[in-house]
Amino acid sequence: MPTNRTFTMIKPDAVADGFTGPIIQQIEAAGFKILALKKVQLNSEEAGKFYAVHAERPFYQSLCDYMSSGAIIPMILEKENAVEDFRKLIGSTNPAQAAEGTIRKQFARSLESNAIHGSDSNENAAIEGSFFFSEKELI
Ligand code: UDP
Ligand code: MG
């Protein structure tokens, strides 16, 4: 995946809370183009695969249960410097520490239920994007 792309998903808390529209509005207003988007629900095995990098962390099982608890909205986004700029837009992992105006500050419920995912590197953006989408789904 080129370096001007990142992967995101709106997480189950934010979808359930009715924040899909406002979050997508802020993503587009920040200059990101949506190349692919869908609504899906993972089972806990699929959530476990997506977050396999965290398998040894104490929060892993709870994270997998949460991420499979409801619908999510995965997306592939395009913008110059996409990975870094998107991490800035969403804010710190813990919404209590996220900067004012960031998506997590505005819409997250908690450290675990933190509204949205953003890839942390170009390499992971490519891996995570291909978890949900094939190249031909990117328009
Ligand atoms: N998480 C959690 N407890 C923690 C750290 C992380 O429940 O102490 C959850 C949270 O949903 C977070 C996800 O695990 O978004 C992945 O953690 P990571 O450290 O990769 O944070 P992110 O890259 O999402 O900011
Ligand atoms: Mg991460």
mmCIF file of C-alpha atoms and ligand atoms in Angstrom:
data_model
loop_
_atom_site.group_PDB
_atom_site.id
_atom_site.type_symbol
_atom_site.label_atom_id
_atom_site.label_comp_id
_atom_site.label_asym_id
_atom_site.label_seq_id
_atom_site.Cartn_x
_atom_site.Cartn_y
_atom_site.Cartn_z
ATOM 1 C CA MET A 1 0.000 0.000 0.000
ATOM 2 C CA PRO A 2 1.440 3.462 -0.854
ATOM 3 C CA THR A 3 2.498 5.753 1.952
ATOM 4 C CA ASN A 4 -0.437 8.124 1.377
ATOM 5 C CA ARG A 5 -2.924 5.600 2.744
ATOM 6 C CA THR A 6 -4.032 4.574 6.204
ATOM 7 C CA PHE A 7 -6.557 2.143 7.647
ATOM 8 C CA THR A 8 -9.206 2.986 10.236
ATOM 9 C CA MET A 9 -12.287 1.462 11.790
ATOM 10 C CA ILE A 10 -15.034 3.101 13.773
ATOM 11 C CA LYS A 11 -15.325 0.784 16.782
ATOM 12 C CA PRO A 12 -18.484 -0.801 18.273
ATOM 13 C CA ASP A 13 -19.030 1.840 20.980
ATOM 14 C CA ALA A 14 -19.078 4.739 18.516
ATOM 15 C CA VAL A 15 -21.261 2.905 15.979
ATOM 16 C CA ALA A 16 -23.732 1.983 18.763
ATOM 17 C CA ASP A 17 -23.682 5.527 20.132
ATOM 18 C CA GLY A 18 -24.711 6.950 16.741
ATOM 19 C CA PHE A 19 -21.409 8.725 16.039
ATOM 20 C CA THR A 20 -20.680 7.184 12.610
ATOM 21 C CA GLY A 21 -21.905 10.278 10.748
ATOM 22 C CA PRO A 22 -20.102 12.928 12.831
ATOM 23 C CA ILE A 23 -16.853 10.921 12.798
ATOM 24 C CA ILE A 24 -16.890 10.453 9.014
ATOM 25 C CA GLN A 25 -17.717 14.156 8.628
ATOM 26 C CA GLN A 26 -14.593 15.090 10.628
ATOM 27 C CA ILE A 27 -12.410 12.629 8.705
ATOM 28 C CA GLU A 28 -13.473 14.136 5.370
ATOM 29 C CA ALA A 29 -13.220 17.708 6.692
ATOM 30 C CA ALA A 30 -9.599 16.944 7.663
ATOM 31 C CA GLY A 31 -8.829 16.159 4.019
ATOM 32 C CA PHE A 32 -8.964 12.375 3.955
ATOM 33 C CA LYS A 33 -10.569 10.722 0.937
ATOM 34 C CA ILE A 34 -12.486 7.498 1.617
ATOM 35 C CA LEU A 35 -11.229 4.836 -0.809
ATOM 36 C CA ALA A 36 -13.177 1.941 0.737
ATOM 37 C CA LEU A 37 -15.810 1.603 3.456
ATOM 38 C CA LYS A 38 -18.150 -1.073 4.792
ATOM 39 C CA LYS A 39 -20.095 -2.132 7.881
ATOM 40 C CA VAL A 40 -19.228 -5.543 9.365
ATOM 41 C CA GLN A 41 -19.229 -7.450 12.655
ATOM 42 C CA LEU A 42 -16.179 -9.533 13.548
ATOM 43 C CA ASN A 43 -16.412 -12.733 15.556
ATOM 44 C CA SER A 44 -13.991 -12.999 18.471
ATOM 45 C CA GLU A 45 -11.596 -15.217 16.487
ATOM 46 C CA GLU A 46 -11.377 -12.604 13.729
ATOM 47 C CA ALA A 47 -10.903 -9.821 16.283
ATOM 48 C CA GLY A 48 -8.135 -11.932 17.836
ATOM 49 C CA LYS A 49 -6.387 -12.205 14.481
ATOM 50 C CA PHE A 50 -6.636 -8.474 13.828
ATOM 51 C CA TYR A 51 -5.111 -7.684 17.252
ATOM 52 C CA ALA A 52 -2.684 -10.649 17.318
ATOM 53 C CA VAL A 53 0.186 -8.217 18.014
ATOM 54 C CA HIS A 54 -1.415 -7.625 21.459
ATOM 55 C CA ALA A 55 -1.941 -11.348 22.248
ATOM 56 C CA GLU A 56 0.351 -11.253 25.300
ATOM 57 C CA ARG A 57 -1.127 -8.063 26.752
ATOM 58 C CA PRO A 58 -3.456 -8.306 29.789
ATOM 59 C CA PHE A 59 -6.231 -6.462 27.944
ATOM 60 C CA TYR A 60 -6.232 -8.805 24.895
ATOM 61 C CA GLN A 61 -9.255 -11.023 25.717
ATOM 62 C CA SER A 62 -11.372 -8.074 26.806
ATOM 63 C CA LEU A 63 -10.354 -6.177 23.653
ATOM 64 C CA CYS A 64 -11.368 -9.142 21.450
ATOM 65 C CA ASP A 65 -14.739 -9.435 23.249
ATOM 66 C CA TYR A 66 -15.353 -5.704 22.848
ATOM 67 C CA MET A 67 -14.292 -5.566 19.193
ATOM 68 C CA SER A 68 -16.659 -8.437 18.340
ATOM 69 C CA SER A 69 -19.572 -7.052 20.402
ATOM 70 C CA GLY A 70 -21.186 -5.058 17.598
ATOM 71 C CA ALA A 71 -20.839 -3.541 14.157
ATOM 72 C CA ILE A 72 -17.706 -1.723 13.091
ATOM 73 C CA ILE A 73 -16.999 0.504 10.065
ATOM 74 C CA PRO A 74 -13.587 -0.280 8.508
ATOM 75 C CA MET A 75 -12.251 2.210 5.970
ATOM 76 C CA ILE A 76 -9.176 2.827 3.851
ATOM 77 C CA LEU A 77 -8.286 6.516 3.650
ATOM 78 C CA GLU A 78 -6.032 8.557 1.392
ATOM 79 C CA LYS A 79 -4.177 11.775 2.149
ATOM 80 C CA GLU A 80 -0.601 12.993 2.036
ATOM 81 C CA ASN A 81 1.163 11.798 5.220
ATOM 82 C CA ALA A 82 -1.966 9.763 6.016
ATOM 83 C CA VAL A 83 -0.739 7.557 8.881
ATOM 84 C CA GLU A 84 0.754 10.331 10.993
ATOM 85 C CA ASP A 85 -1.944 12.910 10.268
ATOM 86 C CA PHE A 86 -4.709 10.438 11.077
ATOM 87 C CA ARG A 87 -3.144 9.469 14.422
ATOM 88 C CA LYS A 88 -3.123 13.183 15.262
ATOM 89 C CA LEU A 89 -6.773 13.528 14.251
ATOM 90 C CA ILE A 90 -7.899 10.652 16.512
ATOM 91 C CA GLY A 91 -5.754 11.545 19.561
ATOM 92 C CA SER A 92 -4.207 9.464 22.342
ATOM 93 C CA THR A 93 -5.312 5.872 23.011
ATOM 94 C CA ASN A 94 -6.791 6.932 26.360
ATOM 95 C CA PRO A 95 -9.507 9.523 25.634
ATOM 96 C CA ALA A 96 -8.914 11.081 29.054
ATOM 97 C CA GLN A 97 -5.458 12.075 27.781
ATOM 98 C CA ALA A 98 -6.494 12.916 24.209
ATOM 99 C CA ALA A 99 -6.187 16.536 23.044
ATOM 100 C CA GLU A 100 -9.266 18.741 22.754
ATOM 101 C CA GLY A 101 -10.973 18.425 19.388
ATOM 102 C CA THR A 102 -9.612 14.949 18.617
ATOM 103 C CA ILE A 103 -12.067 12.219 17.653
ATOM 104 C CA ARG A 104 -11.314 10.108 20.722
ATOM 105 C CA LYS A 105 -11.698 13.109 23.031
ATOM 106 C CA GLN A 106 -15.115 13.889 21.568
ATOM 107 C CA PHE A 107 -16.598 10.433 20.999
ATOM 108 C CA ALA A 108 -14.821 7.695 23.021
ATOM 109 C CA ARG A 109 -16.295 6.084 26.114
ATOM 110 C CA SER A 110 -13.095 4.749 27.752
ATOM 111 C CA LEU A 111 -9.523 3.516 27.244
ATOM 112 C CA GLU A 112 -10.835 0.261 25.767
ATOM 113 C CA SER A 113 -13.964 1.591 24.058
ATOM 114 C CA ASN A 114 -12.092 4.404 22.393
ATOM 115 C CA ALA A 115 -14.281 4.994 19.328
ATOM 116 C CA ILE A 116 -11.778 4.554 16.512
ATOM 117 C CA HIS A 117 -8.660 2.763 15.281
ATOM 118 C CA GLY A 118 -5.798 4.276 13.287
ATOM 119 C CA SER A 119 -2.843 2.339 11.843
ATOM 120 C CA ASP A 120 0.515 3.178 13.455
ATOM 121 C CA SER A 121 2.765 2.675 10.383
ATOM 122 C CA ASN A 122 2.587 2.377 6.600
ATOM 123 C CA GLU A 123 3.386 -1.313 6.910
ATOM 124 C CA ASN A 124 0.547 -1.949 9.368
ATOM 125 C CA ALA A 125 -1.834 0.211 7.299
ATOM 126 C CA ALA A 126 -1.255 -2.165 4.371
ATOM 127 C CA ILE A 127 -1.648 -5.309 6.500
ATOM 128 C CA GLU A 128 -4.765 -4.025 8.293
ATOM 129 C CA GLY A 129 -6.388 -2.687 5.122
ATOM 130 C CA SER A 130 -5.993 -6.030 3.376
ATOM 131 C CA PHE A 131 -7.610 -7.749 6.391
ATOM 132 C CA PHE A 132 -10.920 -6.184 5.295
ATOM 133 C CA PHE A 133 -10.590 -5.140 1.642
ATOM 134 C CA SER A 134 -9.184 -6.400 -1.639
ATOM 135 C CA GLU A 135 -7.291 -3.991 -3.943
ATOM 136 C CA LYS A 136 -10.224 -3.910 -6.384
ATOM 137 C CA GLU A 137 -12.534 -2.550 -3.653
ATOM 138 C CA LEU A 138 -10.461 0.644 -3.457
ATOM 139 C CA ILE A 139 -12.022 3.329 -5.616
HETATM 140 N N1 UDP B 1 -6.456 -1.006 24.855
HETATM 141 C C1 UDP B 1 -6.992 -1.353 26.079
HETATM 142 N N2 UDP B 1 -6.231 -1.160 27.214
HETATM 143 C C2 UDP B 1 -4.965 -0.669 27.178
HETATM 144 C C3 UDP B 1 -4.403 -0.325 25.930
HETATM 145 C C4 UDP B 1 -5.172 -0.505 24.791
HETATM 146 O O1 UDP B 1 -8.135 -1.807 26.147
HETATM 147 O O2 UDP B 1 -4.330 -0.521 28.232
HETATM 148 C C5 UDP B 1 -7.245 -1.207 23.629
HETATM 149 C C6 UDP B 1 -7.757 0.102 23.001
HETATM 150 O O3 UDP B 1 -9.026 -0.167 22.399
HETATM 151 C C7 UDP B 1 -6.685 0.380 21.965
HETATM 152 C C8 UDP B 1 -6.376 -1.031 21.473
HETATM 153 O O4 UDP B 1 -6.427 -1.831 22.648
HETATM 154 O O5 UDP B 1 -7.150 1.234 20.927
HETATM 155 C C9 UDP B 1 -5.024 -1.205 20.796
HETATM 156 O O6 UDP B 1 -4.020 -0.689 21.657
HETATM 157 P P1 UDP B 1 -2.851 0.226 21.097
HETATM 158 O O7 UDP B 1 -1.832 0.353 22.174
HETATM 159 O O8 UDP B 1 -2.393 -0.301 19.772
HETATM 160 O O9 UDP B 1 -3.545 1.655 20.923
HETATM 161 P P2 UDP B 1 -3.946 2.480 19.606
HETATM 162 O O10 UDP B 1 -2.891 2.204 18.564
HETATM 163 O O11 UDP B 1 -5.321 1.998 19.195
HETATM 164 O O12 UDP B 1 -3.968 3.919 20.044
HETATM 165 MG MG MG B 2 -2.204 0.401 17.829
#
